[in-house]
PDB file of C-alpha atoms in Angstrom:
ATOM      1  CA  ALA A   1       0.000   0.000   0.000  1.00  0.00           C
ATOM      2  CA  GLU A   2       2.856   2.382   0.749  1.00  0.00           C
ATOM      3  CA  LEU A   3       4.529   1.677  -2.595  1.00  0.00           C
ATOM      4  CA  VAL A   4       1.260   2.214  -4.460  1.00  0.00           C
ATOM      5  CA  ASP A   5       0.688   5.521  -2.678  1.00  0.00           C
ATOM      6  CA  LEU A   6       4.258   6.598  -3.412  1.00  0.00           C
ATOM      7  CA  ILE A   7       3.842   5.806  -7.109  1.00  0.00           C
ATOM      8  CA  ASP A   8       0.509   7.646  -7.251  1.00  0.00           C
ATOM      9  CA  ARG A   9       2.018  10.750  -5.644  1.00  0.00           C
ATOM     10  CA  ALA A  10       5.139  10.647  -7.807  1.00  0.00           C
ATOM     11  CA  LEU A  11       3.131  10.463 -11.021  1.00  0.00           C
ATOM     12  CA  ALA A  12       1.085  13.483 -10.006  1.00  0.00           C
ATOM     13  CA  LEU A  13       4.239  15.625  -9.737  1.00  0.00           C
ATOM     14  CA  PRO A  14       5.750  16.075 -13.201  1.00  0.00           C
ATOM     15  CA  SER A  15       4.125  18.677 -15.398  1.00  0.00           C
ATOM     16  CA  ASP A  16       6.105  17.743 -18.512  1.00  0.00           C
ATOM     17  CA  PRO A  17       3.860  15.416 -20.594  1.00  0.00           C
ATOM     18  CA  ALA A  18       6.861  13.448 -21.895  1.00  0.00           C
ATOM     19  CA  VAL A  19       8.076  12.704 -18.365  1.00  0.00           C
ATOM     20  CA  ARG A  20       4.549  11.819 -17.230  1.00  0.00           C
ATOM     21  CA  SER A  21       4.050   9.511 -20.216  1.00  0.00           C
ATOM     22  CA  GLU A  22       7.308   7.642 -19.605  1.00  0.00           C
ATOM     23  CA  ALA A  23       6.670   7.368 -15.859  1.00  0.00           C
ATOM     24  CA  ALA A  24       3.089   6.214 -16.379  1.00  0.00           C
ATOM     25  CA  SER A  25       4.291   3.645 -18.916  1.00  0.00           C
ATOM     26  CA  ALA A  26       6.720   2.235 -16.345  1.00  0.00           C
ATOM     27  CA  ALA A  27       3.935   2.172 -13.727  1.00  0.00           C
ATOM     28  CA  THR A  28       1.734   0.293 -16.203  1.00  0.00           C
ATOM     29  CA  ASP A  29       4.341  -2.466 -16.279  1.00  0.00           C
ATOM     30  CA  VAL A  30       4.612  -2.501 -12.477  1.00  0.00           C
ATOM     31  CA  PHE A  31       0.865  -2.990 -12.032  1.00  0.00           C
ATOM     32  CA  SER A  32       0.209  -5.253 -15.037  1.00  0.00           C
ATOM     33  CA  LEU A  33       0.137  -8.426 -12.940  1.00  0.00           C
ATOM     34  CA  SER A  34      -1.088  -7.066  -9.633  1.00  0.00           C
ATOM     35  CA  ASP A  35      -3.692  -4.319 -10.067  1.00  0.00           C
ATOM     36  CA  ALA A  36      -5.672  -4.277 -13.329  1.00  0.00           C
ATOM     37  CA  GLN A  37      -7.475  -1.036 -12.505  1.00  0.00           C
ATOM     38  CA  ARG A  38      -4.294   0.870 -11.711  1.00  0.00           C
ATOM     39  CA  CYS A  39      -2.556  -0.692 -14.729  1.00  0.00           C
ATOM     40  CA  ARG A  40      -5.362   0.632 -16.937  1.00  0.00           C
ATOM     41  CA  GLN A  41      -5.298   4.047 -15.237  1.00  0.00           C
ATOM     42  CA  TYR A  42      -1.593   4.510 -15.892  1.00  0.00           C
ATOM     43  CA  ALA A  43      -1.761   3.069 -19.405  1.00  0.00           C
ATOM     44  CA  GLU A  44      -4.456   5.635 -20.241  1.00  0.00           C
ATOM     45  CA  LEU A  45      -2.378   8.431 -18.690  1.00  0.00           C
ATOM     46  CA  SER A  46       0.694   7.340 -20.637  1.00  0.00           C
ATOM     47  CA  TYR A  47      -1.283   7.342 -23.886  1.00  0.00           C
ATOM     48  CA  GLU A  48      -2.921  10.703 -23.161  1.00  0.00           C
ATOM     49  CA  MET A  49       0.451  12.319 -22.432  1.00  0.00           C
ATOM     50  CA  ALA A  50       2.089  10.692 -25.466  1.00  0.00           C
ATOM     51  CA  GLU A  51      -0.663  12.155 -27.648  1.00  0.00           C
ATOM     52  CA  LEU A  52       0.047  15.616 -26.176  1.00  0.00           C
ATOM     53  CA  VAL A  53       3.762  15.239 -26.898  1.00  0.00           C
ATOM     54  CA  GLY A  54       3.137  13.952 -30.424  1.00  0.00           C
ATOM     55  CA  ASP A  55       6.175  11.642 -30.439  1.00  0.00           C
ATOM     56  CA  ASP A  56       5.607   8.425 -32.417  1.00  0.00           C
ATOM     57  CA  GLU A  57       7.951   6.273 -30.324  1.00  0.00           C
ATOM     58  CA  MET A  58       6.258   7.470 -27.153  1.00  0.00           C
ATOM     59  CA  ARG A  59       2.850   6.698 -28.683  1.00  0.00           C
ATOM     60  CA  LEU A  60       3.989   3.174 -29.546  1.00  0.00           C
ATOM     61  CA  GLU A  61       5.240   2.624 -26.011  1.00  0.00           C
ATOM     62  CA  ALA A  62       1.920   3.855 -24.597  1.00  0.00           C
ATOM     63  CA  ILE A  63      -0.074   1.669 -26.987  1.00  0.00           C
ATOM     64  CA  ASP A  64       2.049  -1.289 -25.846  1.00  0.00           C
ATOM     65  CA  GLY A  65       0.917  -0.625 -22.276  1.00  0.00           C
ATOM     66  CA  LEU A  66      -2.703  -0.240 -23.324  1.00  0.00           C
ATOM     67  CA  SER A  67      -2.505  -3.557 -25.161  1.00  0.00           C
ATOM     68  CA  VAL A  68      -1.766  -5.169 -21.823  1.00  0.00           C
ATOM     69  CA  ALA A  69      -4.304  -3.101 -19.886  1.00  0.00           C
ATOM     70  CA  LEU A  70      -7.199  -3.666 -22.298  1.00  0.00           C
ATOM     71  CA  GLY A  71      -7.561  -7.344 -21.496  1.00  0.00           C
ATOM     72  CA  HIS A  72     -11.310  -7.643 -20.963  1.00  0.00           C
ATOM     73  CA  PRO A  73     -13.285  -8.923 -23.974  1.00  0.00           C
ATOM     74  CA  ASP A  74     -15.422  -5.759 -23.948  1.00  0.00           C
ATOM     75  CA  GLU A  75     -12.234  -3.758 -24.534  1.00  0.00           C
ATOM     76  CA  TRP A  76     -10.891  -5.842 -27.415  1.00  0.00           C
ATOM     77  CA  PRO A  77     -12.366  -3.622 -30.157  1.00  0.00           C
ATOM     78  CA  ARG A  78     -10.444  -0.615 -28.801  1.00  0.00           C
ATOM     79  CA  ARG A  79      -7.356  -2.783 -28.448  1.00  0.00           C
ATOM     80  CA  ARG A  80      -7.683  -3.724 -32.127  1.00  0.00           C
ATOM     81  CA  GLU A  81      -8.109  -0.049 -33.125  1.00  0.00           C
ATOM     82  CA  LEU A  82      -5.013   0.927 -31.190  1.00  0.00           C
ATOM     83  CA  GLY A  83      -3.150  -1.996 -32.723  1.00  0.00           C
ATOM     84  CA  MET A  84      -3.972  -0.788 -36.214  1.00  0.00           C
ATOM     85  CA  LEU A  85      -2.889   2.731 -35.263  1.00  0.00           C
ATOM     86  CA  ALA A  86       0.376   1.309 -33.943  1.00  0.00           C
ATOM     87  CA  VAL A  87       0.932  -0.619 -37.178  1.00  0.00           C
ATOM     88  CA  GLY A  88       0.623   2.630 -39.145  1.00  0.00           C
ATOM     89  CA  ILE A  89       3.021   4.465 -36.835  1.00  0.00           C
ATOM     90  CA  ALA A  90       5.531   1.597 -36.917  1.00  0.00           C
ATOM     91  CA  GLU A  91       5.357   1.414 -40.721  1.00  0.00           C
ATOM     92  CA  ARG A  92       6.298   5.111 -40.901  1.00  0.00           C
ATOM     93  CA  SER A  93       9.184   4.594 -38.488  1.00  0.00           C
ATOM     94  CA  GLY A  94      10.712   1.823 -40.586  1.00  0.00           C
ATOM     95  CA  ALA A  95      12.108   0.136 -37.435  1.00  0.00           C
ATOM     96  CA  GLN A  96      11.802  -3.551 -38.266  1.00  0.00           C
ATOM     97  CA  ARG A  97      11.712  -4.800 -34.683  1.00  0.00           C
ATOM     98  CA  ARG A  98       9.018  -2.286 -33.771  1.00  0.00           C
ATOM     99  CA  ARG A  99       6.991  -3.245 -36.849  1.00  0.00           C
ATOM    100  CA  LEU A 100       7.088  -6.895 -35.848  1.00  0.00           C
ATOM    101  CA  THR A 101       6.107  -6.142 -32.254  1.00  0.00           C
ATOM    102  CA  VAL A 102       3.062  -4.090 -33.188  1.00  0.00           C
ATOM    103  CA  MET A 103       2.047  -6.637 -35.798  1.00  0.00           C
ATOM    104  CA  GLN A 104       2.180  -9.292 -33.077  1.00  0.00           C
ATOM    105  CA  HIS A 105      -0.173  -7.223 -30.888  1.00  0.00           C
ATOM    106  CA  SER A 106      -2.448  -6.549 -33.833  1.00  0.00           C
ATOM    107  CA  PHE A 107      -2.574 -10.251 -34.723  1.00  0.00           C
ATOM    108  CA  SER A 108      -3.431 -11.160 -31.120  1.00  0.00           C
ATOM    109  CA  ALA A 109      -6.333  -8.693 -31.116  1.00  0.00           C
ATOM    110  CA  GLN A 110      -7.545 -10.019 -34.458  1.00  0.00           C
ATOM    111  CA  LEU A 111      -7.389 -13.590 -33.176  1.00  0.00           C
ATOM    112  CA  GLN A 112      -9.376 -12.704 -30.048  1.00  0.00           C
ATOM    113  CA  LEU A 113     -12.076 -11.103 -32.191  1.00  0.00           C
ATOM    114  CA  ALA A 114     -12.117 -13.989 -34.713  1.00  0.00           C
ATOM    115  CA  ASP A 115     -11.164 -11.582 -37.484  1.00  0.00           C
ATOM    116  CA  PRO A 116     -10.984 -13.571 -40.735  1.00  0.00           C
ATOM    117  CA  LEU A 117      -7.947 -11.525 -41.779  1.00  0.00           C
ATOM    118  CA  CYS A 118      -5.778 -12.837 -38.923  1.00  0.00           C
ATOM    119  CA  ARG A 119      -4.353 -15.571 -41.201  1.00  0.00           C
ATOM    120  CA  ALA A 120      -3.212 -12.865 -43.662  1.00  0.00           C
ATOM    121  CA  SER A 121      -1.712 -10.873 -40.787  1.00  0.00           C
ATOM    122  CA  LEU A 122       0.237 -13.902 -39.596  1.00  0.00           C
ATOM    123  CA  ASP A 123       1.524 -14.497 -43.136  1.00  0.00           C
ATOM    124  CA  ARG A 124       2.627 -10.856 -43.408  1.00  0.00           C
ATOM    125  CA  LEU A 125       4.319 -11.086 -40.029  1.00  0.00           C
ATOM    126  CA  GLU A 126       6.192 -14.171 -41.222  1.00  0.00           C
ATOM    127  CA  LEU A 127       7.268 -12.432 -44.426  1.00  0.00           C
ATOM    128  CA  LEU A 128       8.629  -9.406 -42.568  1.00  0.00           C
ATOM    129  CA  GLY A 129      10.285 -11.563 -39.923  1.00  0.00           C
ATOM    130  CA  THR A 130      12.076 -13.849 -42.359  1.00  0.00           C
ATOM    131  CA  ARG A 131      13.609 -10.816 -44.072  1.00  0.00           C
ATOM    132  CA  SER A 132      15.359  -9.634 -40.922  1.00  0.00           C
ATOM    133  CA  GLU A 133      15.351 -12.717 -38.637  1.00  0.00           C
ATOM    134  CA  PRO A 134      15.359 -10.817 -35.338  1.00  0.00           C
ATOM    135  CA  ARG A 135      16.297 -12.759 -32.239  1.00  0.00           C
ATOM    136  CA  GLY A 136      13.372 -14.726 -30.877  1.00  0.00           C
ATOM    137  CA  PHE A 137      11.243 -14.245 -33.992  1.00  0.00           C
ATOM    138  CA  ARG A 138      10.957 -17.933 -34.879  1.00  0.00           C
ATOM    139  CA  PHE A 139       9.692 -18.766 -31.406  1.00  0.00           C
ATOM    140  CA  MET A 140       7.208 -15.868 -31.346  1.00  0.00           C
ATOM    141  CA  HIS A 141       5.911 -16.677 -34.823  1.00  0.00           C
ATOM    142  CA  GLY A 142       5.556 -20.374 -33.976  1.00  0.00           C
ATOM    143  CA  TYR A 143       3.647 -19.544 -30.812  1.00  0.00           C
ATOM    144  CA  LEU A 144       1.234 -17.287 -32.752  1.00  0.00           C
ATOM    145  CA  GLN A 145       0.872 -19.930 -35.450  1.00  0.00           C
ATOM    146  CA  ALA A 146       0.003 -22.523 -32.805  1.00  0.00           C
ATOM    147  CA  ALA A 147      -2.592 -20.164 -31.314  1.00  0.00           C
ATOM    148  CA  LEU A 148      -4.261 -19.750 -34.700  1.00  0.00           C
ATOM    149  CA  LEU A 149      -4.203 -23.497 -35.352  1.00  0.00           C
ATOM    150  CA  HIS A 150      -5.790 -24.063 -31.949  1.00  0.00           C
ATOM    151  CA  VAL A 151      -8.589 -21.595 -32.699  1.00  0.00           C
ATOM    152  CA  GLU A 152      -9.113 -23.288 -36.074  1.00  0.00           C
ATOM    153  CA  ASN A 153      -9.487 -26.582 -34.174  1.00  0.00           C
ATOM    154  CA  ARG A 154      -6.443 -28.055 -35.931  1.00  0.00           C
ATOM    155  CA  LEU A 155      -5.167 -29.460 -32.655  1.00  0.00           C
ATOM    156  CA  ASP A 156      -2.748 -32.073 -34.021  1.00  0.00           C
ATOM    157  CA  GLU A 157      -0.972 -29.431 -36.117  1.00  0.00           C
ATOM    158  CA  CYS A 158      -1.012 -27.076 -33.136  1.00  0.00           C
ATOM    159  CA  MET A 159       0.696 -29.666 -30.940  1.00  0.00           C
ATOM    160  CA  ASP A 160       3.247 -30.387 -33.690  1.00  0.00           C
ATOM    161  CA  VAL A 161       4.185 -26.695 -33.851  1.00  0.00           C
ATOM    162  CA  LEU A 162       4.404 -26.466 -30.060  1.00  0.00           C
ATOM    163  CA  GLY A 163       6.527 -29.620 -30.010  1.00  0.00           C
ATOM    164  CA  GLN A 164       8.930 -28.064 -32.524  1.00  0.00           C
ATOM    165  CA  LEU A 165       9.131 -24.957 -30.370  1.00  0.00           C
ATOM    166  CA  GLY A 166       9.862 -27.143 -27.352  1.00  0.00           C
ATOM    167  CA  ASP A 167      12.732 -28.726 -29.288  1.00  0.00           C
ATOM    168  CA  ARG A 168      14.284 -25.266 -29.745  1.00  0.00           C
ATOM    169  CA  MET A 169      13.543 -23.963 -26.279  1.00  0.00           C
ATOM    170  CA  PRO A 170      12.414 -25.897 -23.200  1.00  0.00           C
ATOM    171  CA  ILE A 171       8.708 -25.350 -22.524  1.00  0.00           C
ATOM    172  CA  SER A 172       7.052 -26.732 -19.444  1.00  0.00           C
ATOM    173  CA  PRO A 173       4.373 -29.317 -20.339  1.00  0.00           C
ATOM    174  CA  THR A 174       1.878 -27.267 -18.320  1.00  0.00           C
ATOM    175  CA  ARG A 175       2.376 -24.377 -20.798  1.00  0.00           C
ATOM    176  CA  LEU A 176       1.497 -26.494 -23.852  1.00  0.00           C
TER     177      LEU A 176
END
Protein backbone atom coordinates (compact mmCIF):
# COMPACT_ATOMS: atom_id res chain seq x y z
CA ALA A 1 0.00 0.00 0.00
CA GLU A 2 2.86 2.38 0.75
CA LEU A 3 4.53 1.68 -2.60
CA VAL A 4 1.26 2.21 -4.46
CA ASP A 5 0.69 5.52 -2.68
CA LEU A 6 4.26 6.60 -3.41
CA ILE A 7 3.84 5.81 -7.11
CA ASP A 8 0.51 7.65 -7.25
CA ARG A 9 2.02 10.75 -5.64
CA ALA A 10 5.14 10.65 -7.81
CA LEU A 11 3.13 10.46 -11.02
CA ALA A 12 1.09 13.48 -10.01
CA LEU A 13 4.24 15.62 -9.74
CA PRO A 14 5.75 16.07 -13.20
CA SER A 15 4.12 18.68 -15.40
CA ASP A 16 6.11 17.74 -18.51
CA PRO A 17 3.86 15.42 -20.59
CA ALA A 18 6.86 13.45 -21.90
CA VAL A 19 8.08 12.70 -18.36
CA ARG A 20 4.55 11.82 -17.23
CA SER A 21 4.05 9.51 -20.22
CA GLU A 22 7.31 7.64 -19.61
CA ALA A 23 6.67 7.37 -15.86
CA ALA A 24 3.09 6.21 -16.38
CA SER A 25 4.29 3.65 -18.92
CA ALA A 26 6.72 2.23 -16.34
CA ALA A 27 3.94 2.17 -13.73
CA THR A 28 1.73 0.29 -16.20
CA ASP A 29 4.34 -2.47 -16.28
CA VAL A 30 4.61 -2.50 -12.48
CA PHE A 31 0.86 -2.99 -12.03
CA SER A 32 0.21 -5.25 -15.04
CA LEU A 33 0.14 -8.43 -12.94
CA SER A 34 -1.09 -7.07 -9.63
CA ASP A 35 -3.69 -4.32 -10.07
CA ALA A 36 -5.67 -4.28 -13.33
CA GLN A 37 -7.48 -1.04 -12.51
CA ARG A 38 -4.29 0.87 -11.71
CA CYS A 39 -2.56 -0.69 -14.73
CA ARG A 40 -5.36 0.63 -16.94
CA GLN A 41 -5.30 4.05 -15.24
CA TYR A 42 -1.59 4.51 -15.89
CA ALA A 43 -1.76 3.07 -19.41
CA GLU A 44 -4.46 5.63 -20.24
CA LEU A 45 -2.38 8.43 -18.69
CA SER A 46 0.69 7.34 -20.64
CA TYR A 47 -1.28 7.34 -23.89
CA GLU A 48 -2.92 10.70 -23.16
CA MET A 49 0.45 12.32 -22.43
CA ALA A 50 2.09 10.69 -25.47
CA GLU A 51 -0.66 12.15 -27.65
CA LEU A 52 0.05 15.62 -26.18
CA VAL A 53 3.76 15.24 -26.90
CA GLY A 54 3.14 13.95 -30.42
CA ASP A 55 6.17 11.64 -30.44
CA ASP A 56 5.61 8.43 -32.42
CA GLU A 57 7.95 6.27 -30.32
CA MET A 58 6.26 7.47 -27.15
CA ARG A 59 2.85 6.70 -28.68
CA LEU A 60 3.99 3.17 -29.55
CA GLU A 61 5.24 2.62 -26.01
CA ALA A 62 1.92 3.85 -24.60
CA ILE A 63 -0.07 1.67 -26.99
CA ASP A 64 2.05 -1.29 -25.85
CA GLY A 65 0.92 -0.62 -22.28
CA LEU A 66 -2.70 -0.24 -23.32
CA SER A 67 -2.51 -3.56 -25.16
CA VAL A 68 -1.77 -5.17 -21.82
CA ALA A 69 -4.30 -3.10 -19.89
CA LEU A 70 -7.20 -3.67 -22.30
CA GLY A 71 -7.56 -7.34 -21.50
CA HIS A 72 -11.31 -7.64 -20.96
CA PRO A 73 -13.29 -8.92 -23.97
CA ASP A 74 -15.42 -5.76 -23.95
CA GLU A 75 -12.23 -3.76 -24.53
CA TRP A 76 -10.89 -5.84 -27.41
CA PRO A 77 -12.37 -3.62 -30.16
CA ARG A 78 -10.44 -0.62 -28.80
CA ARG A 79 -7.36 -2.78 -28.45
CA ARG A 80 -7.68 -3.72 -32.13
CA GLU A 81 -8.11 -0.05 -33.13
CA LEU A 82 -5.01 0.93 -31.19
CA GLY A 83 -3.15 -2.00 -32.72
CA MET A 84 -3.97 -0.79 -36.21
CA LEU A 85 -2.89 2.73 -35.26
CA ALA A 86 0.38 1.31 -33.94
CA VAL A 87 0.93 -0.62 -37.18
CA GLY A 88 0.62 2.63 -39.14
CA ILE A 89 3.02 4.47 -36.83
CA ALA A 90 5.53 1.60 -36.92
CA GLU A 91 5.36 1.41 -40.72
CA ARG A 92 6.30 5.11 -40.90
CA SER A 93 9.18 4.59 -38.49
CA GLY A 94 10.71 1.82 -40.59
CA ALA A 95 12.11 0.14 -37.43
CA GLN A 96 11.80 -3.55 -38.27
CA ARG A 97 11.71 -4.80 -34.68
CA ARG A 98 9.02 -2.29 -33.77
CA ARG A 99 6.99 -3.24 -36.85
CA LEU A 100 7.09 -6.89 -35.85
CA THR A 101 6.11 -6.14 -32.25
CA VAL A 102 3.06 -4.09 -33.19
CA MET A 103 2.05 -6.64 -35.80
CA GLN A 104 2.18 -9.29 -33.08
CA HIS A 105 -0.17 -7.22 -30.89
CA SER A 106 -2.45 -6.55 -33.83
CA PHE A 107 -2.57 -10.25 -34.72
CA SER A 108 -3.43 -11.16 -31.12
CA ALA A 109 -6.33 -8.69 -31.12
CA GLN A 110 -7.55 -10.02 -34.46
CA LEU A 111 -7.39 -13.59 -33.18
CA GLN A 112 -9.38 -12.70 -30.05
CA LEU A 113 -12.08 -11.10 -32.19
CA ALA A 114 -12.12 -13.99 -34.71
CA ASP A 115 -11.16 -11.58 -37.48
CA PRO A 116 -10.98 -13.57 -40.73
CA LEU A 117 -7.95 -11.52 -41.78
CA CYS A 118 -5.78 -12.84 -38.92
CA ARG A 119 -4.35 -15.57 -41.20
CA ALA A 120 -3.21 -12.87 -43.66
CA SER A 121 -1.71 -10.87 -40.79
CA LEU A 122 0.24 -13.90 -39.60
CA ASP A 123 1.52 -14.50 -43.14
CA ARG A 124 2.63 -10.86 -43.41
CA LEU A 125 4.32 -11.09 -40.03
CA GLU A 126 6.19 -14.17 -41.22
CA LEU A 127 7.27 -12.43 -44.43
CA LEU A 128 8.63 -9.41 -42.57
CA GLY A 129 10.28 -11.56 -39.92
CA THR A 130 12.08 -13.85 -42.36
CA ARG A 131 13.61 -10.82 -44.07
CA SER A 132 15.36 -9.63 -40.92
CA GLU A 133 15.35 -12.72 -38.64
CA PRO A 134 15.36 -10.82 -35.34
CA ARG A 135 16.30 -12.76 -32.24
CA GLY A 136 13.37 -14.73 -30.88
CA PHE A 137 11.24 -14.25 -33.99
CA ARG A 138 10.96 -17.93 -34.88
CA PHE A 139 9.69 -18.77 -31.41
CA MET A 140 7.21 -15.87 -31.35
CA HIS A 141 5.91 -16.68 -34.82
CA GLY A 142 5.56 -20.37 -33.98
CA TYR A 143 3.65 -19.54 -30.81
CA LEU A 144 1.23 -17.29 -32.75
CA GLN A 145 0.87 -19.93 -35.45
CA ALA A 146 0.00 -22.52 -32.81
CA ALA A 147 -2.59 -20.16 -31.31
CA LEU A 148 -4.26 -19.75 -34.70
CA LEU A 149 -4.20 -23.50 -35.35
CA HIS A 150 -5.79 -24.06 -31.95
CA VAL A 151 -8.59 -21.59 -32.70
CA GLU A 152 -9.11 -23.29 -36.07
CA ASN A 153 -9.49 -26.58 -34.17
CA ARG A 154 -6.44 -28.06 -35.93
CA LEU A 155 -5.17 -29.46 -32.65
CA ASP A 156 -2.75 -32.07 -34.02
CA GLU A 157 -0.97 -29.43 -36.12
CA CYS A 158 -1.01 -27.08 -33.14
CA MET A 159 0.70 -29.67 -30.94
CA ASP A 160 3.25 -30.39 -33.69
CA VAL A 161 4.18 -26.69 -33.85
CA LEU A 162 4.40 -26.47 -30.06
CA GLY A 163 6.53 -29.62 -30.01
CA GLN A 164 8.93 -28.06 -32.52
CA LEU A 165 9.13 -24.96 -30.37
CA GLY A 166 9.86 -27.14 -27.35
CA ASP A 167 12.73 -28.73 -29.29
CA ARG A 168 14.28 -25.27 -29.74
CA MET A 169 13.54 -23.96 -26.28
CA PRO A 170 12.41 -25.90 -23.20
CA ILE A 171 8.71 -25.35 -22.52
CA SER A 172 7.05 -26.73 -19.44
CA PRO A 173 4.37 -29.32 -20.34
CA THR A 174 1.88 -27.27 -18.32
CA ARG A 175 2.38 -24.38 -20.80
CA LEU A 176 1.50 -26.49 -23.85
